[in-house]
XYZ file of C-alpha atoms in Angstrom:
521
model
C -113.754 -106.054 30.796
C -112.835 -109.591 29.826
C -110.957 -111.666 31.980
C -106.952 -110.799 32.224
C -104.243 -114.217 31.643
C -102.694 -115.303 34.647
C -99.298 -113.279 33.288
C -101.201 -110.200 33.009
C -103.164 -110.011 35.911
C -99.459 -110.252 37.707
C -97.405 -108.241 35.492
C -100.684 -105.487 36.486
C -100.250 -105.776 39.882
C -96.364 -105.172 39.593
C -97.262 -102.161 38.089
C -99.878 -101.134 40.996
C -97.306 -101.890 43.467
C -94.903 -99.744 41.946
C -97.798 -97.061 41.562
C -98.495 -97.324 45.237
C -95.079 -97.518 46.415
C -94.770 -93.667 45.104
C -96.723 -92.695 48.090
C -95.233 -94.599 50.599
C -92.066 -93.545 49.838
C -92.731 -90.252 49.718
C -94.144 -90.198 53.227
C -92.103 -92.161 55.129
C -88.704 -90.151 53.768
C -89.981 -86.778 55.043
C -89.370 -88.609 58.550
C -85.785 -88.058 57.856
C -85.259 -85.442 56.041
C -86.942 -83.251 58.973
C -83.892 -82.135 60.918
C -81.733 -81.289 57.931
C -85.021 -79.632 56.329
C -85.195 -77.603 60.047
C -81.598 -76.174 59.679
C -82.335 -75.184 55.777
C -84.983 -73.906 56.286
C -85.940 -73.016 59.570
C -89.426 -73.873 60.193
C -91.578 -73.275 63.571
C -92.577 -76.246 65.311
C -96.169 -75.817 64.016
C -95.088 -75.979 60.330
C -92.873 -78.887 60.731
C -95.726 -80.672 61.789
C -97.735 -79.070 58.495
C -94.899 -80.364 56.569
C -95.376 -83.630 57.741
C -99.241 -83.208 57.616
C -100.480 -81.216 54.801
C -100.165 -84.163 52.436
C -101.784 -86.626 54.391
C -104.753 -84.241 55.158
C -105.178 -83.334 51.313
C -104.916 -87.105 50.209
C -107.392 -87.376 52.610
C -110.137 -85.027 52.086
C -109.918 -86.077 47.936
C -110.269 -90.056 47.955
C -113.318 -89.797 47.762
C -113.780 -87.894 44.669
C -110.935 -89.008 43.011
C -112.239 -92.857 43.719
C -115.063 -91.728 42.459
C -113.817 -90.141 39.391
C -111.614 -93.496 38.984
C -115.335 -95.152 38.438
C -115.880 -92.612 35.778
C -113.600 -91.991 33.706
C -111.247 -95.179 33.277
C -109.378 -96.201 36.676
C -106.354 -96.184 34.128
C -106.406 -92.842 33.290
C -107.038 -91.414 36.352
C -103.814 -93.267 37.867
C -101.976 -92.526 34.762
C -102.349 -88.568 35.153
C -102.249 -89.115 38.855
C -98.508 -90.403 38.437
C -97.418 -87.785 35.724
C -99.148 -84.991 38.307
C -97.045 -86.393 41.323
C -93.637 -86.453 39.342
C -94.052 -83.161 38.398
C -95.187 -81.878 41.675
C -92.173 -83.862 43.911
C -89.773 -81.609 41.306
C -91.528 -78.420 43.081
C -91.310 -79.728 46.690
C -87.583 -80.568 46.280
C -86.848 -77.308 45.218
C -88.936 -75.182 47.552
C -87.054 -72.404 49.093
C -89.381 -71.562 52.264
C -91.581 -73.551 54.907
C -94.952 -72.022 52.980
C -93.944 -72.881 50.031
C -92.754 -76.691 50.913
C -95.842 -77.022 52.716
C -97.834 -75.674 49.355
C -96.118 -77.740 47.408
C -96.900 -80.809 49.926
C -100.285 -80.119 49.365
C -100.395 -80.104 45.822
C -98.589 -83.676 46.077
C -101.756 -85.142 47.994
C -103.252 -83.738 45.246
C -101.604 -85.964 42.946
C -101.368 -88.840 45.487
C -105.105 -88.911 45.905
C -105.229 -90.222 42.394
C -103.534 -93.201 42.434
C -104.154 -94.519 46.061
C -108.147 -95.683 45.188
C -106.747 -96.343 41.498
C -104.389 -99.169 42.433
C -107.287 -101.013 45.002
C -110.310 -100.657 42.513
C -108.039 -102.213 39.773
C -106.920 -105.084 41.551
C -110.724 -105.341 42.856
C -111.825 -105.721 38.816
C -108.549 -108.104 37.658
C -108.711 -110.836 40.158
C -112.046 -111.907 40.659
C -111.376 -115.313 42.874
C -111.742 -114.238 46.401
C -108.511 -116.430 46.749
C -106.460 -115.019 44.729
C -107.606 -111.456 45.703
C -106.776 -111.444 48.903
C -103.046 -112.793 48.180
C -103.125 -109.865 45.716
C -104.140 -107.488 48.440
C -101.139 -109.274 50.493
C -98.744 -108.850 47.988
C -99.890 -104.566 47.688
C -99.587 -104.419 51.167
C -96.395 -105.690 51.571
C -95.116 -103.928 48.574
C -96.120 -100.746 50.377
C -94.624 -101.434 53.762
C -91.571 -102.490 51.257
C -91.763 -99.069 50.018
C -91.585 -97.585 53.391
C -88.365 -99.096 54.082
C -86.952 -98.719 51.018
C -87.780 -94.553 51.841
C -85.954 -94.346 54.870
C -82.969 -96.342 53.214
C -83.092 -94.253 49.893
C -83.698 -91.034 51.943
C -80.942 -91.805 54.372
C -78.238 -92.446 51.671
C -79.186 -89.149 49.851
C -79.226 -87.138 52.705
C -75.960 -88.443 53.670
C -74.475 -87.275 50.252
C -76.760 -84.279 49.216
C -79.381 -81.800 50.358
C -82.628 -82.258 51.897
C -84.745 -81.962 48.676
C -82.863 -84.734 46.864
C -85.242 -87.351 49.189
C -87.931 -86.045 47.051
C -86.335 -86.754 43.234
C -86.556 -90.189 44.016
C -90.173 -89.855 42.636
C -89.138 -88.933 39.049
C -87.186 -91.819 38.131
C -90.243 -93.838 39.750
C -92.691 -92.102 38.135
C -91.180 -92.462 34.557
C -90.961 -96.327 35.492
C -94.593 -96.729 36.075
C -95.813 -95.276 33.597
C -94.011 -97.345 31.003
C -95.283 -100.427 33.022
C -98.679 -99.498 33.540
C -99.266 -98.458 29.876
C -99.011 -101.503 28.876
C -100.133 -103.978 31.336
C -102.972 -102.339 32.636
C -106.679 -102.711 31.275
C -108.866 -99.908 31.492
C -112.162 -100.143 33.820
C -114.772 -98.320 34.223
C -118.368 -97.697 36.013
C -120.400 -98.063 32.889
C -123.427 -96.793 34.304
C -121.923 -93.620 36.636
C -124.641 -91.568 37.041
C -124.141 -87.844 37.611
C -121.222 -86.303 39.915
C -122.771 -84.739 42.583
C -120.817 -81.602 43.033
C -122.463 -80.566 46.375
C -121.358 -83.798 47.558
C -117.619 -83.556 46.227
C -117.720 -80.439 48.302
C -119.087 -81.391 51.441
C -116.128 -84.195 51.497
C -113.504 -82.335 50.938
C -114.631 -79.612 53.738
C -115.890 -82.691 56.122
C -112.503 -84.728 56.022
C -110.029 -81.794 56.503
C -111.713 -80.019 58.808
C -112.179 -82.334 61.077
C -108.373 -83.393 60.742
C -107.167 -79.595 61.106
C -109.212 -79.094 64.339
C -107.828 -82.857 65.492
C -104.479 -81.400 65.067
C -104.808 -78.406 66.403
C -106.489 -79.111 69.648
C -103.568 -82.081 70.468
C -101.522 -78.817 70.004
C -103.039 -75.197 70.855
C -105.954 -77.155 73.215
C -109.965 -77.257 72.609
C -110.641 -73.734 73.639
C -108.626 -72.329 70.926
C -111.342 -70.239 68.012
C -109.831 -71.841 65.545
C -110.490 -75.395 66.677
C -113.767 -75.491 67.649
C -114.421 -73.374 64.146
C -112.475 -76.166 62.270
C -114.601 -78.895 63.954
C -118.273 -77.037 63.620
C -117.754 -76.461 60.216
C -116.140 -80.327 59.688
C -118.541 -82.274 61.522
C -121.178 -80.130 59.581
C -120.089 -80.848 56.581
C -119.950 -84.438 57.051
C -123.384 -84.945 58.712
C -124.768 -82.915 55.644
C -123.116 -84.733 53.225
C -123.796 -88.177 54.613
C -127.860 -87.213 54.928
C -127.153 -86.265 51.039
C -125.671 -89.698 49.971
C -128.911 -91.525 51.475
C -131.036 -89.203 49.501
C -128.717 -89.793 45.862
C -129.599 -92.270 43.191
C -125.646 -92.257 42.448
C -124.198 -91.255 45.579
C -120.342 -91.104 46.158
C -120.486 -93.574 48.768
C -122.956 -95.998 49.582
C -123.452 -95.082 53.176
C -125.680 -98.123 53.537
C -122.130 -100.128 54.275
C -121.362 -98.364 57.503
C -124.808 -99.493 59.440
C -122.694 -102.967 59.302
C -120.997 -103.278 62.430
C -118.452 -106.134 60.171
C -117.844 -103.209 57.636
C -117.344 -99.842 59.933
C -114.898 -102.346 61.916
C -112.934 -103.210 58.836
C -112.379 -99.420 58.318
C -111.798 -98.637 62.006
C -109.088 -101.205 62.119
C -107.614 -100.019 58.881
C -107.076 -96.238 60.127
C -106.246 -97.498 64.083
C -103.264 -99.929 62.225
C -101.995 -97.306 60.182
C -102.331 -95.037 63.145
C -100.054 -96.762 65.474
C -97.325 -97.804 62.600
C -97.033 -94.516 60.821
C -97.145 -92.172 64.171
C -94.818 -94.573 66.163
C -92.096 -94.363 63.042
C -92.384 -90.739 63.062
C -91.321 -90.080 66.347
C -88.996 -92.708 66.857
C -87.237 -90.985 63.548
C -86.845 -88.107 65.631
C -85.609 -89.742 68.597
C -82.962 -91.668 66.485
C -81.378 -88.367 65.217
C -82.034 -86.149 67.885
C -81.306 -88.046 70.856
C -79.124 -90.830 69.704
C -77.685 -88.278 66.847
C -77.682 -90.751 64.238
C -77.515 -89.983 60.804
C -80.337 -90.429 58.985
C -79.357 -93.277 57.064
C -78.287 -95.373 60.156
C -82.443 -94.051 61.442
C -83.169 -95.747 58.408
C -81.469 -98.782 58.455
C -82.918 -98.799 62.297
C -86.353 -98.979 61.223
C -85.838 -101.865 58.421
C -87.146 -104.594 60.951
C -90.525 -102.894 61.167
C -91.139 -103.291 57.418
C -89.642 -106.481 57.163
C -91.656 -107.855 59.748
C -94.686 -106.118 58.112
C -94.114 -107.723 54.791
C -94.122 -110.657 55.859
C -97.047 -111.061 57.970
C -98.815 -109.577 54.989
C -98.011 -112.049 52.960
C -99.375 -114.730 55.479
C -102.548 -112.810 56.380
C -104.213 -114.232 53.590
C -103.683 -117.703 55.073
C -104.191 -116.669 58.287
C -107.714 -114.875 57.945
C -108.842 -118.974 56.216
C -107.907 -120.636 59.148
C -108.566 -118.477 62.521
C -110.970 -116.081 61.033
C -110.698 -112.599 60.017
C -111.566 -111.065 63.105
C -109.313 -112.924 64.845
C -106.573 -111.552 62.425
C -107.314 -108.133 62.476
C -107.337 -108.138 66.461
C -104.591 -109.521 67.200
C -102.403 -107.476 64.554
C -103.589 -104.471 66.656
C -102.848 -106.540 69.676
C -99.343 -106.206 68.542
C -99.231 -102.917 67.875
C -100.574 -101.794 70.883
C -97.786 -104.283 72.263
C -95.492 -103.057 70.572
C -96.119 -99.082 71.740
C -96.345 -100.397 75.398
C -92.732 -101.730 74.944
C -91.648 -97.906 74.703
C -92.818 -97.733 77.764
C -89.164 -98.765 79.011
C -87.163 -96.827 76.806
C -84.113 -95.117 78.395
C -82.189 -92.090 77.732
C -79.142 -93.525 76.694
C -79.053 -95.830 73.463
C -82.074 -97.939 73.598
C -81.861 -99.940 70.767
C -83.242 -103.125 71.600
C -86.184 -101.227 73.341
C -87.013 -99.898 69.942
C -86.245 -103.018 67.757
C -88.205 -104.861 69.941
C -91.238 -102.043 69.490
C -90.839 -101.865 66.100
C -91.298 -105.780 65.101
C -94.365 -105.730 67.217
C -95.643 -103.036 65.325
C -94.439 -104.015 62.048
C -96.419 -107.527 62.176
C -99.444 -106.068 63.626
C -99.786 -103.457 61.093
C -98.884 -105.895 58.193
C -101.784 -108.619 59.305
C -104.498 -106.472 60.542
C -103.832 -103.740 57.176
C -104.096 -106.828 54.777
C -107.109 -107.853 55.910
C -109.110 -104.695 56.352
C -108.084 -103.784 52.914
C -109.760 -106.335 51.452
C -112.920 -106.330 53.822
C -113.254 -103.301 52.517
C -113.079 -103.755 48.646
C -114.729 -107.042 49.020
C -118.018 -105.523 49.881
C -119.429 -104.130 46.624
C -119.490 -104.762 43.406
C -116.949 -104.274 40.795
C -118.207 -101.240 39.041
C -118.326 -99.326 42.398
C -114.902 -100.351 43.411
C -113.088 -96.605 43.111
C -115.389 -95.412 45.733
C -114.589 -98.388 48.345
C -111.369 -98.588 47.789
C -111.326 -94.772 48.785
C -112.875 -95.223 52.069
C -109.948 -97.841 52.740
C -107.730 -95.445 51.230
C -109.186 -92.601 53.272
C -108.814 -94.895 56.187
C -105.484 -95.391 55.481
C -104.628 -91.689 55.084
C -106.309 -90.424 58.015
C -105.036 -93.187 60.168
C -101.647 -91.624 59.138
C -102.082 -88.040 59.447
C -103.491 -88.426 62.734
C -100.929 -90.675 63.846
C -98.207 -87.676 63.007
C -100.632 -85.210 64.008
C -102.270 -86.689 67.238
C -99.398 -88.394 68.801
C -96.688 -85.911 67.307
C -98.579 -83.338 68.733
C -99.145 -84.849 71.919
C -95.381 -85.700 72.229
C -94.539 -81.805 71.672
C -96.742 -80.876 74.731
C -95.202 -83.496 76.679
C -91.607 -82.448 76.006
C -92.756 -79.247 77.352
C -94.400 -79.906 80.200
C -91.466 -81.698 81.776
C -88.489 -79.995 79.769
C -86.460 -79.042 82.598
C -83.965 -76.100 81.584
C -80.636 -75.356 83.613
C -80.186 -71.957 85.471
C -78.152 -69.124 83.612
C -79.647 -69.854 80.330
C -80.785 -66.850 78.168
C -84.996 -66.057 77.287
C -84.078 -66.323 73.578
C -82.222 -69.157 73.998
C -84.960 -70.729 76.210
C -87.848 -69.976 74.505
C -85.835 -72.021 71.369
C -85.399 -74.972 73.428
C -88.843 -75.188 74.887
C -90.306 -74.982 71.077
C -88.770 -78.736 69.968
C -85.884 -81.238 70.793
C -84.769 -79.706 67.225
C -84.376 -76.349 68.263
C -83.308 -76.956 71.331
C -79.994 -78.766 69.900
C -79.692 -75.557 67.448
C -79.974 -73.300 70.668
C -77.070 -75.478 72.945
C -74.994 -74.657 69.427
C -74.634 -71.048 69.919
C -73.622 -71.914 73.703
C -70.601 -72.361 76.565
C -69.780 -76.030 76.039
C -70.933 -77.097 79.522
C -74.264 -74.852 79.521
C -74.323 -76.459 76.062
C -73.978 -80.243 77.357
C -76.212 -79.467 80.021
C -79.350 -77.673 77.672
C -79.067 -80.866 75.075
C -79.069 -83.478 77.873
C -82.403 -81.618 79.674
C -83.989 -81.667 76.300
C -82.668 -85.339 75.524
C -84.185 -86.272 79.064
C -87.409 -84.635 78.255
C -87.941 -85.983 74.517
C -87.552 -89.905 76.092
C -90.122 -89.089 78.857
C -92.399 -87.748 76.706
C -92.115 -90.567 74.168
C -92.768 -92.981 77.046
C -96.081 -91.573 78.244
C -96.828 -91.103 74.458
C -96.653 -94.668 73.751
C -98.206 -95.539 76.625
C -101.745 -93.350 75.412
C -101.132 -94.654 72.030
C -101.003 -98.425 73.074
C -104.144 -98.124 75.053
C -105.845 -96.557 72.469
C -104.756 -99.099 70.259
C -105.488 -102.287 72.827
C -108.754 -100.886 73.108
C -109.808 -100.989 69.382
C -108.222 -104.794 69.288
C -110.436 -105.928 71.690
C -113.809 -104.394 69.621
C -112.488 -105.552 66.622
C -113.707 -109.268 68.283
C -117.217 -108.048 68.893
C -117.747 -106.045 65.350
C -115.900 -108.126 63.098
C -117.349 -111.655 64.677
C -119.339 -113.702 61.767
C -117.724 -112.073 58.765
C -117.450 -114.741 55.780
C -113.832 -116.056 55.179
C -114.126 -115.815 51.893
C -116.451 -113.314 49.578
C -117.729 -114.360 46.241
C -117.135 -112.328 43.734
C -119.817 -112.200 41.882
C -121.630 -111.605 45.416
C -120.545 -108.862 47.411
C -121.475 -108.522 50.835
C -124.854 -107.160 50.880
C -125.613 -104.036 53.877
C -128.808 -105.173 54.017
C -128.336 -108.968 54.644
C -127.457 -110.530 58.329
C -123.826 -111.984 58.292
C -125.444 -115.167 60.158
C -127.056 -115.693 57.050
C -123.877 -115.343 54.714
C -122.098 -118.837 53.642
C -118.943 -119.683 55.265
C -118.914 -116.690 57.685
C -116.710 -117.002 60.695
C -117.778 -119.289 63.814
């Protein structure tokens, strides 16, 4: 591919962030469209949290092929179709009449979505080939997609305001339509010109790997370990993914060079990239739910609460770059999730009544950890093989990315659920039906107190209110430590890495960093 102008290398990368921003979007307006999507259609607690997770997991358990496939058969192409396919497929989910069929119709979006993430990241891997100029690139996409997460909420909030749940999903169409005017004609194609054969075997053993360890993640934060279907889901994923990494060290053209992960600088970059997107994505999610359910916002005043956090984020993005030059990237990357982890202790204070400032406060933390330590790993990650095999890195950060927000709904979701159980305190008098409803969610619960006396009412909605804060507190507080923890390895494993990679030399698996030029002191 010959070298791009300056103007079209930029006018591409609009067109990637507009690609990109499709997903975010998409994800971060489900948030608030979950209590009105609750009273449509009345969903058990267990598929709201498929609702909110079936996408992420399917995304997921495809990057891998689809980066791959990126590699093969034009990077354009593939996000081209991608778009079209995730149009089309947001029409379905807005109009799905029944939990099963939302939550089919969320899968088919990851899908779709699984097209476009690696596209975007390979592309701007092959169109800006100073190191430089990359990584303010990679800046610029990251900040564009935490722009895109506010800009969900806001969008999301103003529709559901005026309209039905579904109409937070149309906002796709008129995206889609929009990008793929743009990308036709500013994008270059790329390709792998020298593929080798897909490996179907290994596309397989991915796909099985990836979501089933994710479903038995989920599933044991909510049913418990012992459960059959757990420990089935996590035999069968943790097989899959041991046989398919054995097969990729076997492969002359392997999906992914597993080579990359025996670098401790590498395996970091991707562990910091899921445990960033982990703590944002999760803590937005329930702090959504608290803003409706306990607070009883609308959701457009939810969004407009959670602004800050992406503001915050887009602007430490923007000065990662810089950042990474001067202090080092490991540095960087820690002390983003220092932040975060910061920022979920801060919940640890957050009271029953309003609680605004708690959760500003929170949420800027957050927002500027996730925004330097996400820039950064992203391109760590790209920077670390050549061009032609960009699709497939650009999936693991993708992948990264995905799972780090699927478990964040899933794991700490989850975890909040049991919580609010475990200390949900209900008052005497109060009908089974009516208590086995309140014990299920905070949602139900304020559907239940509906139907009742106003005092038994008042009293059932503050028990549950009581309950939701406590378990959001002890939430955060396993969250943050998780989170602290991984900020303080990130020193150790990301220690040495070069400041800068040259493109024309990607970071080799097999070489020492020590012996790397300009690697971090």
């Amino acid at each position: 591919m010959h070298p791009l102008s300056r103007t079209r290398r930029w006018a591409a990368l609009a067109s990637l962030c507009l690609a990109v921003s499709l997903i975010v979007i998409d994800g971060t307006v489900l948030h608030l469209a979950i209590p009105s999507l609750s009273e449509a259609l009345r969903p058990s607690s267990t598929q709201v949290l498929w609702i909110a997770d079936v996408y992420g997991f399917v995304l997921g358990g495809l990057l891998i092929t689809a980066g791959n496939a990126g590699d093969r058969f034009g990077r354009k192409r593939v996000l081209l179709a991608g778009v079209t396919a995730f149009g089309l497929a947001s029409l379905a989910t807005a109009y799905a009449p029944s939990p099963e069929l939302l939550i089919a119709a969320r899968a088919v979006l990851g899908v779709a979505g699984a097209t476009i993430m690696p596209s975007t990241l390979s592309i701007i891997r092959n169109i800006f080939t100073d190191p430089r100029e990359r990584t303010t690139a990679i800046g610029l996409w990251s900040s564009v997609t935490t722009a895109g997460a506010a800009a969900g909420p806001l969008l999301g909030g103003a529709l559901l305001d005026n309209f039905w749940w579904g109409s937070v999903f149309l906002i796709n169409v008129p995206v889609m339509v929009l990008v793929l005017i743009v990308a036709a004609v500013t994008l270059p194609e790329s390709r792998n010109p020298a593929p080798g054969p897909m490996d179907v075997p290994s596309v397989l053993l991915s796909i099985v790997g990836v979501i089933g360890v994710i479903y038995a993640v989920k599933e044991a934060a909510h049913t418990g370990l012992a459960h059959t279907g757990v420990l089935l889901a996590a035999v069968v994923g943790v097989a899959a993914l041991v046989a398919f990494w054995r097969r990729q060290t076997r492969l002359a053209h392997p999906l992914i060079d597993v080579r990359l992960f025996r670098r401790r600088a590498f395996s970091g970059a991707v562990g910091g990239d899921m445990i960033a997107v982990f703590a944002l994505i999760g803590t937005l999610f329930f702090l959504s739910l608290h803003m409706q359910f306990v607070l009883g916002w609308t959701p457009l005043q939810a969004g407009l609460a959670q602004l800050p956090a992406m503001a915050a984020s887009t602007v430490a993005a923007l000065a990662a770059g810089r950042l990474a030059r001067a202090w080092s990237r490991a540095v960087v990357i820690s002390l983003g999730l220092g932040l975060s982890a910061a920022g979920l202790a801060v919940l640890v204070t957050l009271p029953v009544e309003s609680g605004y400032p708690v959760v500003l406060g929170s949420l800027l933390l957050i927002g500027v950890g996730a925004g330097l330590s996400f820039t950064v790993t992203a391109d760590t990650v790209i920077a670390t093989v050549p061009k032609e095999r960009a699709g497939a890195a650009s999936a693991i950060a993708e992948t990264a990315y995905e799972l780090g927000a699927a478990l964040g709904i899933a794991l700490l979701g989850s975890l909040l659920g049991g919580l609010y159980r475990q200390t949900l305190r209900l008052p005497a008098g109060l009908g089974s039906e009516s208590a086995e409803a309140a014990r299920d969610s905070i949602a139900t619960a304020l559907q239940a107190a509906a139907d009742l006396p106003a005092r038994l009412a008042a009293q059932v909605v503050a028990a549950a209110s009581e309950a939701f804060v406590h378990a959001v507190q002890l939430t955060s507080l396993i969250g943050g430590g998780l989170v602290a923890a991984v900020a303080v390895l990130a020193l150790f494993t990301l220690r040495g890495l070069p400041t800068l990679v040259d493109d024309e030399r990607p970071l080799d698996p097999s070489t020492p960093l020590h012996t790397r030029q300009g690697a971090d002191r």
